[in-house]
Amino acid sequence: MKKLFLTILIIGFVYIAYLNRAIFYEYPEGVRNTLKYSNETQKAEFEKVLEYFNKEEDNLKLKCAQVLISNIPLYSYKKEPETFNQVVDSIHSLKNKLIIYSDSLKYNKRILKKVQDIFVDKMNFLCKTNEFFDKEEVRDIDTLSSSFLIENINLAFEAHYKLPKKYRTNFNDFCNYVLPYRNDQEPLEFHKRKELYEKYSWVYDSIKTKPLEDIIIQIYDDLKINIDFKKLSKLDLSPTYSQIEKLQYGLCRDVTNYFVLLFRSLGFAAGTDYITTKGNRHSPIGHNWFFIMHDNTFLPIQARSKSLIFSDIDKIFKLTNMPKVYRNVFNKVNLKNLAITKDTDVTSLYRPTSTVQIKNIFQTSYKEDYKLCVFNRKSNWFEVDESFKLVNNKVTFNNVGRGIVYAVTNSFLEPINYPFYLDYKGNLMFLKNKNLKEDKPFNITRKYPPIDLPNKWKTDRIKALNNCKLQGSNYLDENSFKDIYTIKNFCSTQKNQFLFKKEEKYKYYRLIAEEGTSYTSYIAEFALINMDLKPIENVKIDFYGTKESKLKQKSKITDNDPLTFGRFLNMKITFEVENSQNVSGFEIQARNDDNHINIGEEYELRVFDKTWKRVRKEKAKDTVLNYESLAKDGLYILHNLTKGKEETVFTFDENGNQFWFGVSDVNDLGVGAPMSMDFK
């Protein structure tokens, strides 16, 4: 017992002596803090780095060493079990065996897709086991070596000064976006920076004559990394940089981390901008992308499923309902006083923003932490910002993205005032549910917006069926088909019937895309109809394609499921009718989200008044739900109690029609061509 006591006492004296060394107090507070919480081995490693650069004449490198060491306690990653590494290696081996024997780009893409599907299937099975639940946390403060940090600092300087001057940056940005050995909480590989620096050294010559965008595309074409949020998001995997290369597969987070490291390895100032969620949606979905600084500006690049998108800020981001955009900052620790800096709010670099000031009219204490929130179907409100100030007894938030519904809440996510809509012009419209209109009908046709900005795919795919023709013939000869009906003014998600001027009695009918076009047509349902306006049975369907694809496509357009659809390039579908039956027309439904009103399904309208309150529950008898005596300034949501998950909030315009926040008034943003909202 005495020996143990003496041992502890000696260790204590040694530690105190260490802390009292003059050199210890020469370090900034941030460095001393890291050394204080490091074990003996790691202290020695970090001190080697400081001593190494203290001997050099370049004082900037010493400052960089201090920045890295001060921030090390903030970072760690979750280590995947060995089983995961084995699966990745086996998938990589399988991919190489299958792809190496073919020069066909189309074949290789198809093989890569199948191999990636095999990977997902294996991981879905393995993630149910215990070893994937309790992953080991690996802390940087316990693992980083002096050689790794020294190499990282030297390479950062060497690579940065190889670039033309317009790609170099100031010291603060250098410490945040060139120097860091990691971007987020991804697994580390100790010599990956050097490997990428050497592999892509050709960039230094190319960047002298080529645009930055061309360089990025060339690098991406070399890697061809696909993103698959739908399949990978639930797995919550943390692949290393090399594993991302092997799989050519990952989440936007994985691909962003990889490209940030790659371009930092080449000396570019690269980092991540991100959102925690979009506004006006049914559930929170985050997203991130990477950027590269140059010429006192920056180029944002988004990774999509099979490509990189050089984001047009004036269109894509302004049209995207992003309440807050943040820039990931590595250097968060103040070297002098240990104060922690939050990630930078860069919303105003991407979108029109406003400062909002909200009174606490519901008598919630001002001593609480207040939050700026957007709508969330599960918990009502989802926090997007907590950096408030109290100005003249008003809770104030800066750089708030326009075109979104918000609520300012207390720490329990209870609103302190009415929810409000911040429109594209910067006006606040409080949704008080007070302005009752008893003399006006209100019409509801959907439970979710018809357009998911910035994309117009939903409407474009529907409108693309305009000018398609149905033809008839008694022979399969190409020139024997005669026009019967041309689709016009079609813009509906519902199944629509089109009747001929007179009944027809051909053996063959053919649905063809507009002449001279080469786009893909998307059809959810199609049927020829008889005199009773019912689908004709036992119709044989044929079109160009493989036997396998024909079976799939046929079933999708005849299964009476509005969410399945056939995809037809240069559409030409032939229908053979048995026994020369009379055909009075056809019914067709375009690819759609099934968020319209379906007859026979049960709906419930609710209005927000501090909490959600029921207005009416009913079974739909028509494709439009009609209401009276509603408040024009109410915040409403329509639940489909029969099926479906997508639903979000809306109000009504002067004519009693649904007003979708950020969509119905998108023309006020003044970006691109005006958008038609004649969507049914």
XYZ file of C-alpha atoms in Angstrom:
680
model
C 0.000 0.000 0.000
C 2.877 2.358 0.910
C 4.624 1.545 -2.408
C 1.460 2.404 -4.351
C 1.106 5.675 -2.442
C 4.741 6.602 -3.108
C 4.362 5.749 -6.812
C 1.321 8.013 -7.157
C 3.099 10.760 -5.249
C 6.159 10.580 -7.497
C 4.017 10.670 -10.654
C 2.211 13.698 -9.257
C 5.464 15.551 -8.584
C 6.769 14.691 -12.042
C 3.558 15.998 -13.648
C 3.680 19.214 -11.594
C 7.316 19.665 -12.542
C 6.370 19.171 -16.192
C 3.623 21.766 -15.981
C 6.001 24.229 -14.328
C 8.641 23.942 -16.999
C 9.230 27.307 -18.630
C 8.647 25.919 -22.110
C 5.181 24.676 -21.143
C 4.053 28.204 -20.370
C 5.477 29.499 -23.628
C 2.788 27.580 -25.473
C -0.593 29.215 -26.175
C -3.450 28.218 -23.888
C -4.970 26.002 -26.579
C -1.773 23.933 -26.876
C -1.395 23.668 -23.093
C -4.955 22.425 -22.840
C -4.285 19.604 -25.309
C -1.065 18.607 -23.548
C -2.864 18.656 -20.204
C -5.412 16.074 -21.363
C -3.015 13.898 -23.368
C -1.414 10.735 -22.068
C 2.369 10.709 -21.645
C 3.051 9.095 -25.010
C 0.908 11.600 -26.903
C 2.351 14.576 -25.025
C 5.762 13.545 -26.256
C 4.451 13.235 -29.832
C 2.847 16.676 -29.815
C 5.935 18.265 -28.259
C 8.105 16.748 -30.988
C 5.981 18.625 -33.533
C 6.318 21.914 -31.664
C 10.065 21.495 -31.195
C 10.528 20.511 -34.857
C 8.924 23.694 -36.175
C 10.358 25.861 -33.405
C 13.793 25.191 -34.899
C 12.724 26.320 -38.360
C 12.871 29.929 -39.468
C 9.303 29.760 -40.832
C 7.202 31.013 -37.939
C 3.971 30.320 -39.838
C 4.526 26.571 -39.698
C 4.909 26.762 -35.923
C 1.629 28.668 -35.709
C 0.013 25.989 -37.870
C 1.313 23.291 -35.539
C -0.221 25.170 -32.629
C -3.558 25.434 -34.472
C -3.670 21.719 -35.214
C -2.647 20.629 -31.722
C -5.090 23.039 -30.041
C -8.021 21.609 -32.017
C -7.112 17.922 -31.758
C -9.309 17.256 -28.653
C -12.435 18.154 -30.661
C -12.080 15.375 -33.219
C -12.636 11.643 -33.335
C -14.314 9.016 -35.501
C -16.243 5.782 -35.138
C -14.179 2.797 -36.220
C -16.012 0.224 -38.298
C -15.594 -3.424 -37.222
C -13.181 -5.674 -39.102
C -16.146 -7.371 -40.778
C -16.862 -4.143 -42.648
C -13.300 -3.998 -43.975
C -13.583 -7.593 -45.174
C -16.848 -6.873 -46.986
C -15.354 -3.834 -48.740
C -12.316 -5.834 -49.862
C -14.469 -8.686 -51.157
C -16.731 -6.277 -53.071
C -13.685 -4.534 -54.544
C -12.258 -7.865 -55.656
C -15.574 -8.928 -57.197
C -15.893 -5.620 -59.034
C -12.421 -5.909 -60.547
C -13.032 -9.489 -61.695
C -16.267 -8.563 -63.449
C -15.276 -5.235 -64.963
C -11.731 -5.949 -66.073
C -12.869 -8.246 -68.897
C -15.019 -5.667 -70.661
C -14.272 -2.401 -72.413
C -17.979 -1.592 -72.708
C -18.733 1.537 -70.677
C -22.445 0.665 -70.532
C -21.667 -2.873 -69.365
C -19.254 -1.630 -66.701
C -21.804 0.842 -65.347
C -24.369 -1.941 -65.091
C -21.891 -4.244 -63.348
C -20.852 -1.505 -60.937
C -24.498 -0.918 -60.035
C -25.054 -4.623 -59.339
C -21.877 -4.877 -57.245
C -22.927 -1.864 -55.200
C -26.357 -3.435 -54.663
C -24.632 -6.572 -53.367
C -22.669 -4.410 -50.942
C -25.864 -2.783 -49.636
C -27.561 -6.171 -49.199
C -24.601 -7.516 -47.221
C -24.427 -4.452 -45.008
C -28.178 -4.470 -44.356
C -27.767 -8.006 -43.055
C -24.609 -7.341 -41.020
C -25.851 -4.097 -39.469
C -28.432 -6.094 -37.555
C -25.639 -7.730 -35.558
C -24.268 -6.338 -32.288
C -20.793 -5.497 -33.580
C -22.241 -2.735 -35.759
C -24.123 -1.126 -32.878
C -21.202 -0.487 -30.525
C -18.468 1.005 -32.669
C -15.173 1.973 -31.091
C -14.529 5.709 -30.825
C -11.017 6.606 -31.943
C -9.917 9.995 -30.620
C -7.321 12.080 -32.436
C -5.750 13.089 -29.126
C -4.924 9.405 -28.480
C -3.658 8.397 -31.909
C -1.978 11.135 -33.970
C 1.769 10.789 -34.340
C 4.348 13.546 -34.669
C 5.431 12.244 -38.077
C 1.828 12.448 -39.358
C 1.358 16.049 -38.206
C 4.770 17.189 -39.470
C 4.181 15.600 -42.872
C 0.702 17.151 -43.040
C 1.970 20.677 -42.303
C 4.891 20.471 -44.716
C 2.739 19.087 -47.532
C 0.093 21.778 -46.987
C 2.675 24.544 -47.473
C 4.480 22.821 -50.334
C 1.280 22.147 -52.285
C -0.273 25.567 -51.631
C 2.703 27.491 -52.961
C 2.788 25.397 -56.133
C -0.572 26.874 -57.153
C -0.998 30.082 -59.153
C -1.497 33.130 -56.926
C -5.237 33.395 -57.608
C -5.742 30.046 -55.842
C -3.763 31.014 -52.750
C -5.524 32.345 -49.696
C -4.984 34.298 -46.477
C -3.543 32.657 -43.362
C -6.875 32.337 -41.544
C -8.483 30.507 -44.472
C -5.295 28.482 -44.905
C -5.652 27.222 -41.302
C -9.285 26.266 -41.867
C -9.342 24.961 -45.434
C -5.818 23.907 -46.524
C -3.943 22.879 -43.392
C -6.456 20.525 -41.659
C -5.760 16.800 -41.849
C -9.481 16.023 -41.716
C -12.729 17.644 -42.861
C -15.271 16.261 -40.422
C -15.384 13.138 -38.247
C -14.295 10.720 -40.983
C -11.757 7.912 -40.387
C -8.147 8.954 -40.929
C -5.484 7.388 -43.148
C -2.058 8.610 -42.156
C -0.407 8.878 -45.587
C -3.434 9.557 -47.795
C -2.621 13.236 -48.218
C 0.798 12.433 -49.647
C -0.647 9.695 -51.870
C -3.230 12.066 -53.398
C -0.641 14.854 -53.737
C 1.591 12.581 -55.807
C -1.218 10.940 -57.789
C -2.702 14.227 -59.005
C 0.514 16.220 -59.378
C -0.412 16.761 -63.050
C -2.910 19.352 -61.835
C -0.127 21.930 -61.267
C 0.601 22.105 -64.990
C -3.016 21.793 -66.115
C -4.305 24.555 -63.816
C -2.105 27.061 -65.626
C -4.122 26.710 -68.832
C -7.406 24.976 -67.930
C -10.426 26.273 -65.978
C -10.829 24.890 -62.466
C -14.124 23.246 -63.483
C -12.356 21.200 -66.163
C -9.791 19.975 -63.631
C -12.526 18.895 -61.228
C -14.417 17.030 -63.960
C -11.252 15.248 -65.072
C -10.567 14.092 -61.508
C -14.178 12.958 -61.018
C -14.125 11.019 -64.298
C -11.083 9.198 -62.951
C -12.925 8.240 -59.734
C -16.600 7.903 -60.795
C -18.027 7.811 -57.267
C -21.793 7.326 -57.125
C -24.018 8.724 -54.378
C -27.004 6.789 -53.053
C -28.768 8.499 -50.150
C -31.814 6.242 -50.242
C -29.902 2.995 -49.735
C -26.972 4.134 -47.605
C -28.450 6.693 -45.193
C -29.950 4.096 -42.845
C -26.686 2.141 -42.598
C -24.702 5.010 -41.031
C -21.330 3.728 -42.248
C -17.964 5.495 -41.985
C -15.773 4.348 -44.870
C -12.157 5.452 -45.127
C -10.953 7.452 -48.118
C -9.478 4.310 -49.696
C -12.713 2.391 -49.124
C -14.657 5.107 -50.928
C -12.268 4.623 -53.865
C -12.768 0.871 -53.784
C -16.544 1.013 -53.583
C -16.954 4.067 -55.847
C -19.960 4.601 -53.638
C -21.068 6.674 -50.665
C -23.276 9.353 -49.171
C -22.893 13.033 -50.086
C -21.018 13.352 -46.763
C -18.503 10.667 -47.766
C -17.913 12.059 -51.239
C -17.591 15.593 -49.868
C -15.024 14.501 -47.278
C -13.047 12.710 -49.974
C -12.925 15.617 -52.417
C -12.105 18.104 -49.668
C -9.074 16.017 -48.662
C -8.090 15.550 -52.309
C -8.077 19.261 -53.117
C -6.439 20.195 -49.819
C -3.725 17.697 -50.708
C -3.124 19.784 -53.825
C -2.995 22.999 -51.808
C -6.443 24.361 -52.661
C -8.551 25.981 -49.952
C -11.434 23.494 -49.857
C -14.166 22.874 -47.327
C -17.761 21.916 -46.685
C -20.951 23.944 -46.620
C -24.022 22.218 -45.254
C -27.639 22.487 -44.167
C -29.211 20.601 -41.273
C -32.531 20.480 -43.141
C -34.556 22.200 -45.835
C -37.602 24.281 -45.015
C -41.241 23.597 -45.947
C -40.663 19.823 -45.928
C -42.355 16.953 -44.131
C -39.175 15.678 -42.443
C -35.639 16.959 -41.802
C -33.054 15.962 -44.396
C -29.551 17.404 -44.202
C -27.175 17.859 -47.098
C -23.601 18.990 -47.653
C -21.369 19.867 -50.575
C -17.799 21.047 -51.025
C -16.373 24.323 -52.245
C -13.024 25.588 -53.513
C -11.858 29.151 -52.888
C -10.228 31.231 -55.626
C -9.979 34.876 -56.690
C -11.620 36.083 -53.451
C -14.705 34.032 -54.199
C -15.653 30.358 -54.062
C -16.970 27.624 -56.329
C -19.607 25.346 -54.737
C -19.724 21.799 -56.127
C -22.502 19.339 -55.353
C -22.124 15.595 -55.699
C -25.169 14.013 -57.307
C -25.939 10.348 -57.944
C -23.563 9.979 -60.900
C -21.968 13.365 -61.427
C -20.753 16.604 -59.921
C -22.841 19.742 -60.292
C -21.171 23.148 -60.406
C -23.884 24.938 -58.557
C -25.323 28.072 -60.113
C -25.931 30.126 -56.973
C -28.312 32.504 -58.730
C -30.678 29.657 -59.579
C -30.143 26.400 -57.745
C -29.487 27.689 -54.244
C -31.817 30.678 -54.379
C -34.631 28.334 -55.377
C -33.802 25.731 -52.740
C -35.673 26.207 -49.463
C -32.574 26.355 -47.282
C -33.253 28.163 -44.002
C -29.610 28.185 -42.901
C -26.324 27.319 -44.613
C -23.242 26.752 -42.455
C -19.564 26.472 -43.344
C -17.589 23.814 -41.525
C -14.671 25.397 -39.630
C -11.722 23.282 -38.429
C -9.985 25.891 -36.278
C -12.639 26.226 -33.583
C -10.424 26.713 -30.493
C -9.178 30.172 -29.598
C -5.468 29.716 -28.866
C -5.490 32.322 -26.093
C -8.676 31.699 -24.089
C -10.037 28.311 -25.300
C -13.297 29.868 -26.520
C -15.024 27.608 -29.055
C -16.064 29.112 -32.393
C -19.187 27.770 -34.096
C -19.348 26.932 -37.776
C -19.783 30.061 -39.903
C -23.249 31.143 -41.053
C -22.909 31.670 -44.824
C -26.614 31.695 -45.741
C -26.385 35.160 -47.271
C -23.713 33.924 -49.724
C -26.267 31.554 -51.213
C -29.748 33.028 -50.753
C -31.645 36.274 -50.076
C -31.844 36.661 -46.290
C -33.448 38.887 -43.673
C -33.097 39.738 -40.010
C -36.209 38.713 -38.094
C -37.273 40.091 -34.731
C -40.028 38.288 -32.848
C -41.845 39.413 -29.695
C -42.558 36.933 -26.946
C -46.344 37.374 -26.875
C -47.015 33.974 -25.281
C -45.259 35.103 -22.084
C -42.348 32.672 -22.248
C -39.367 33.686 -20.100
C -36.624 35.581 -21.919
C -34.016 33.793 -19.812
C -34.389 30.674 -21.920
C -32.435 29.615 -24.978
C -34.481 30.466 -28.029
C -34.411 28.641 -31.315
C -35.326 29.391 -34.884
C -37.245 26.403 -36.231
C -38.828 25.145 -39.434
C -41.788 22.809 -39.745
C -41.266 19.105 -39.088
C -44.147 16.643 -39.389
C -42.965 14.399 -36.534
C -42.191 16.946 -33.827
C -43.897 20.053 -35.277
C -40.676 22.117 -35.246
C -37.034 21.445 -36.077
C -34.214 23.725 -34.916
C -32.047 25.396 -37.559
C -30.424 28.203 -35.528
C -29.830 29.041 -31.878
C -27.625 32.129 -32.294
C -30.167 34.706 -31.161
C -29.799 38.143 -29.645
C -32.255 40.133 -27.560
C -32.819 43.535 -29.164
C -35.434 45.819 -27.579
C -37.083 42.804 -25.936
C -37.344 41.002 -29.258
C -35.709 37.677 -30.064
C -33.551 38.447 -33.086
C -32.030 36.123 -35.676
C -29.805 37.274 -38.551
C -29.277 35.832 -42.057
C -32.597 33.993 -42.194
C -33.340 32.393 -45.566
C -36.476 33.670 -47.323
C -39.380 31.699 -48.786
C -39.828 29.514 -45.684
C -42.245 29.079 -42.764
C -40.630 29.512 -39.332
C -41.443 29.571 -35.658
C -39.308 30.986 -32.874
C -39.531 28.619 -29.924
C -38.199 28.144 -26.427
C -35.852 25.299 -25.525
C -38.836 22.916 -25.418
C -39.706 23.798 -29.046
C -42.841 25.649 -27.923
C -43.539 28.752 -30.059
C -43.256 32.112 -28.293
C -45.307 33.779 -31.043
C -47.374 32.758 -34.051
C -45.561 30.892 -36.839
C -44.658 33.219 -39.695
C -43.841 33.096 -43.373
C -40.777 35.065 -44.495
C -41.567 35.660 -48.159
C -39.102 36.213 -50.992
C -39.423 39.999 -50.676
C -38.495 39.912 -46.988
C -42.008 40.461 -45.606
C -43.224 38.600 -42.507
C -46.728 37.147 -42.599
C -47.854 35.872 -39.199
C -50.131 32.844 -39.439
C -52.542 33.709 -36.633
C -55.635 31.761 -37.717
C -57.733 34.849 -36.981
C -58.863 36.204 -40.360
C -61.998 34.042 -40.776
C -63.689 34.151 -44.197
C -67.257 32.867 -43.982
C -68.323 33.955 -47.469
C -65.510 32.258 -49.402
C -65.039 28.609 -50.421
C -61.645 27.011 -49.832
C -60.376 24.254 -52.146
C -57.784 21.600 -51.330
C -56.349 19.430 -54.105
C -53.082 18.178 -52.564
C -51.255 17.484 -49.320
C -47.767 18.309 -50.631
C -46.466 20.968 -53.061
C -46.587 20.085 -56.761
C -42.960 21.163 -57.213
C -39.894 20.343 -55.121
C -37.672 23.321 -55.879
C -35.188 23.857 -57.408
C -36.232 20.891 -59.549
C -39.305 20.947 -61.766
C -39.157 17.254 -62.580
C -42.589 16.562 -61.170
C -44.329 18.920 -63.563
C -41.920 18.532 -66.468
C -42.496 14.768 -66.602
C -46.242 15.296 -66.703
C -46.260 18.102 -69.247
C -43.951 16.028 -71.477
C -46.951 13.837 -72.341
C -48.485 16.737 -74.229
C -48.465 16.204 -78.016
C -48.132 12.443 -77.579
C -50.444 10.651 -80.013
C -52.604 7.557 -79.934
C -52.801 5.918 -83.359
C -54.748 2.973 -84.767
C -54.260 0.352 -87.485
C -55.360 -3.125 -88.457
C -51.808 -3.965 -89.479
C -48.384 -3.623 -87.877
C -46.971 -1.900 -90.934
C -45.311 1.330 -89.773
C -47.060 3.507 -92.365
C -50.531 2.100 -91.830
C -51.153 3.758 -88.431
C -53.530 6.746 -88.423
C -53.749 9.475 -85.795
C -56.793 9.186 -83.521
C -56.081 11.495 -80.600
C -53.377 14.008 -79.614
C -52.945 14.843 -75.919
C -53.187 18.596 -75.275
C -53.068 20.846 -72.178
C -52.250 17.923 -69.902
C -50.976 18.892 -66.446
C -52.422 16.546 -63.843
C -51.184 13.907 -61.414
C -54.593 12.209 -61.478
C -55.598 9.405 -63.817
C -57.341 11.095 -66.770
C -59.664 9.670 -69.407
C -59.595 10.937 -73.001
C -62.545 10.054 -75.266
C -62.426 9.786 -79.041
C -64.864 11.744 -81.211
C -66.250 8.383 -82.243
C -65.634 4.798 -81.251
C -62.796 3.023 -83.038
C -62.405 -0.642 -83.910
C -58.782 -1.206 -84.814
C -56.804 -4.315 -83.963
C -53.685 -2.337 -83.037
C -53.280 0.941 -81.189
C -50.024 2.768 -80.679
C -48.995 5.446 -78.181
C -46.061 7.465 -79.502
C -44.037 10.406 -78.220
C -44.186 13.790 -79.915
C -42.560 13.619 -83.324
C -39.025 14.947 -83.471
C -38.357 14.598 -79.750
C -35.857 12.267 -78.079
C -36.829 12.450 -74.411
C -38.021 9.829 -71.960
C -41.744 9.482 -71.242
C -42.866 8.420 -67.761
C -46.220 6.630 -67.480
C -47.732 5.298 -64.267
C -50.926 3.837 -65.766
C -52.346 3.316 -69.235
C -55.383 1.450 -70.554
C -57.671 1.507 -73.541
C -61.289 1.913 -72.389
C -64.562 0.454 -73.710
C -68.024 1.966 -74.135
C -68.626 1.703 -70.357
C -65.430 3.679 -69.763
C -63.798 0.595 -68.195
C -60.329 -0.740 -69.101
C -60.378 -3.314 -71.890
C -58.976 -6.630 -70.691
C -56.547 -9.081 -72.309
C -54.714 -6.406 -74.263
C -51.268 -7.440 -75.462
C -48.583 -4.779 -75.018
C -45.333 -4.559 -76.940
C -42.507 -2.053 -77.350
C -38.797 -1.978 -78.038
C -36.617 -3.508 -75.312
C -35.239 -6.704 -73.831
C -37.564 -9.463 -72.680
C -36.762 -8.663 -69.050
C -37.404 -4.939 -69.414
C -40.662 -5.547 -71.275
C -42.034 -7.661 -68.439
C -41.138 -5.007 -65.862
C -42.442 -2.061 -67.844
C -45.714 -3.800 -68.765
C -46.500 -4.621 -65.169
C -45.749 -1.093 -64.006
C -48.216 0.611 -66.348
C -51.024 -1.894 -65.686
C -50.746 -2.635 -61.944
C -53.151 0.119 -60.812
C -50.420 1.508 -58.549
C -49.897 5.246 -59.107
C -46.375 5.152 -57.647
C -44.917 2.620 -60.077
C -44.134 3.801 -63.588
C -42.706 2.760 -66.908
C -39.811 4.646 -68.430
C -39.876 4.832 -72.261
C -37.176 6.449 -74.370
C -38.614 7.683 -77.703
C -41.895 6.100 -76.659
C -43.649 3.793 -79.097
C -45.962 1.328 -77.324
C -48.250 -1.003 -79.281
C -51.507 -2.420 -77.854
C -53.216 -5.395 -79.530
C -56.955 -5.718 -78.825
C -58.616 -9.137 -79.041
C -61.776 -9.743 -81.123
C -61.820 -6.240 -82.621
C -63.550 -4.671 -79.628
C -64.896 -1.127 -79.756
C -62.569 1.392 -78.134
C -64.049 4.694 -76.989
C -60.841 6.247 -75.633
C -57.998 5.698 -73.197
C -56.986 6.570 -69.652
C -53.508 7.653 -68.699
C -51.660 8.718 -65.577
C -48.222 10.285 -65.668
C -45.499 9.497 -63.181
C -46.578 11.249 -59.980
C -46.119 11.473 -56.206
C -49.702 10.360 -55.324
C -50.075 13.376 -53.048
C -53.296 14.498 -54.703
C -56.783 13.761 -53.326
C -57.813 10.160 -54.028
C -61.509 9.310 -53.984
C -62.385 6.889 -51.166
C -59.359 7.702 -49.010
C -59.721 9.326 -45.595
C -58.346 12.809 -44.922
C -58.068 15.080 -41.919
C -57.469 18.835 -42.131
C -55.751 20.459 -39.144
C -54.943 24.064 -38.284
C -52.165 25.315 -36.001
C -53.246 27.404 -33.012
C -50.419 26.916 -30.476
C -51.071 23.211 -31.093
C -52.599 21.343 -34.026
C -56.411 21.276 -33.948
C -58.726 19.209 -36.132
C -60.921 21.054 -38.628
C -62.631 18.074 -40.265
C -62.137 14.389 -41.008
C -63.808 12.843 -44.063
C -63.639 10.327 -46.873
C -62.968 11.982 -50.201
C -65.893 11.872 -52.627
C -64.118 13.930 -55.253
C -60.576 14.897 -56.200
C -61.124 18.285 -54.525
C -61.975 18.817 -50.848
C -64.207 21.867 -50.288
C -64.326 23.880 -47.068
C -66.044 26.997 -45.790
C -65.407 29.372 -42.892
C -61.648 28.957 -42.694
C -59.075 31.563 -41.745
C -57.146 32.927 -44.701
C -54.101 33.460 -42.469
C -54.170 30.013 -40.883
C -51.375 27.442 -40.992
C -52.854 24.177 -42.235
C -51.802 20.610 -42.850
C -53.734 17.808 -44.538
C -53.226 14.239 -43.314
C -54.030 11.257 -45.514
C -55.128 8.742 -42.886
C -55.244 5.930 -45.446
C -51.666 5.955 -46.703
C -48.578 8.017 -47.442
C -46.030 10.031 -45.470
C -45.340 13.211 -47.455
C -47.317 16.159 -46.141
C -46.450 19.725 -45.266
C -47.985 23.018 -44.260
C -49.841 25.514 -46.440
C -52.267 28.426 -46.238
C -54.780 29.925 -48.697
C -54.581 32.768 -51.190
C -57.190 35.461 -51.881
C -59.142 33.090 -54.128
C -59.370 30.304 -51.575
C -56.790 28.108 -53.309
C -53.870 26.442 -51.542
C -50.787 28.623 -51.146
C -47.600 26.574 -50.903
C -44.843 28.461 -49.078
C -41.830 29.131 -51.247
C -43.529 27.605 -54.287
C -46.723 29.510 -55.047
C -44.847 32.829 -54.925
C -41.566 31.663 -56.464
C -41.894 34.169 -59.320
C -41.298 36.924 -56.744
C -37.724 35.659 -56.452
C -36.976 36.852 -59.973
C -34.775 33.880 -60.883
C -35.156 32.351 -64.325
C -38.361 32.040 -66.310
C -41.682 32.397 -64.437
C -43.155 29.103 -63.325
C -46.729 28.163 -64.127
C -48.707 26.911 -61.136
C -51.700 25.549 -63.074
C -51.080 22.133 -61.537
C -54.028 19.897 -60.724
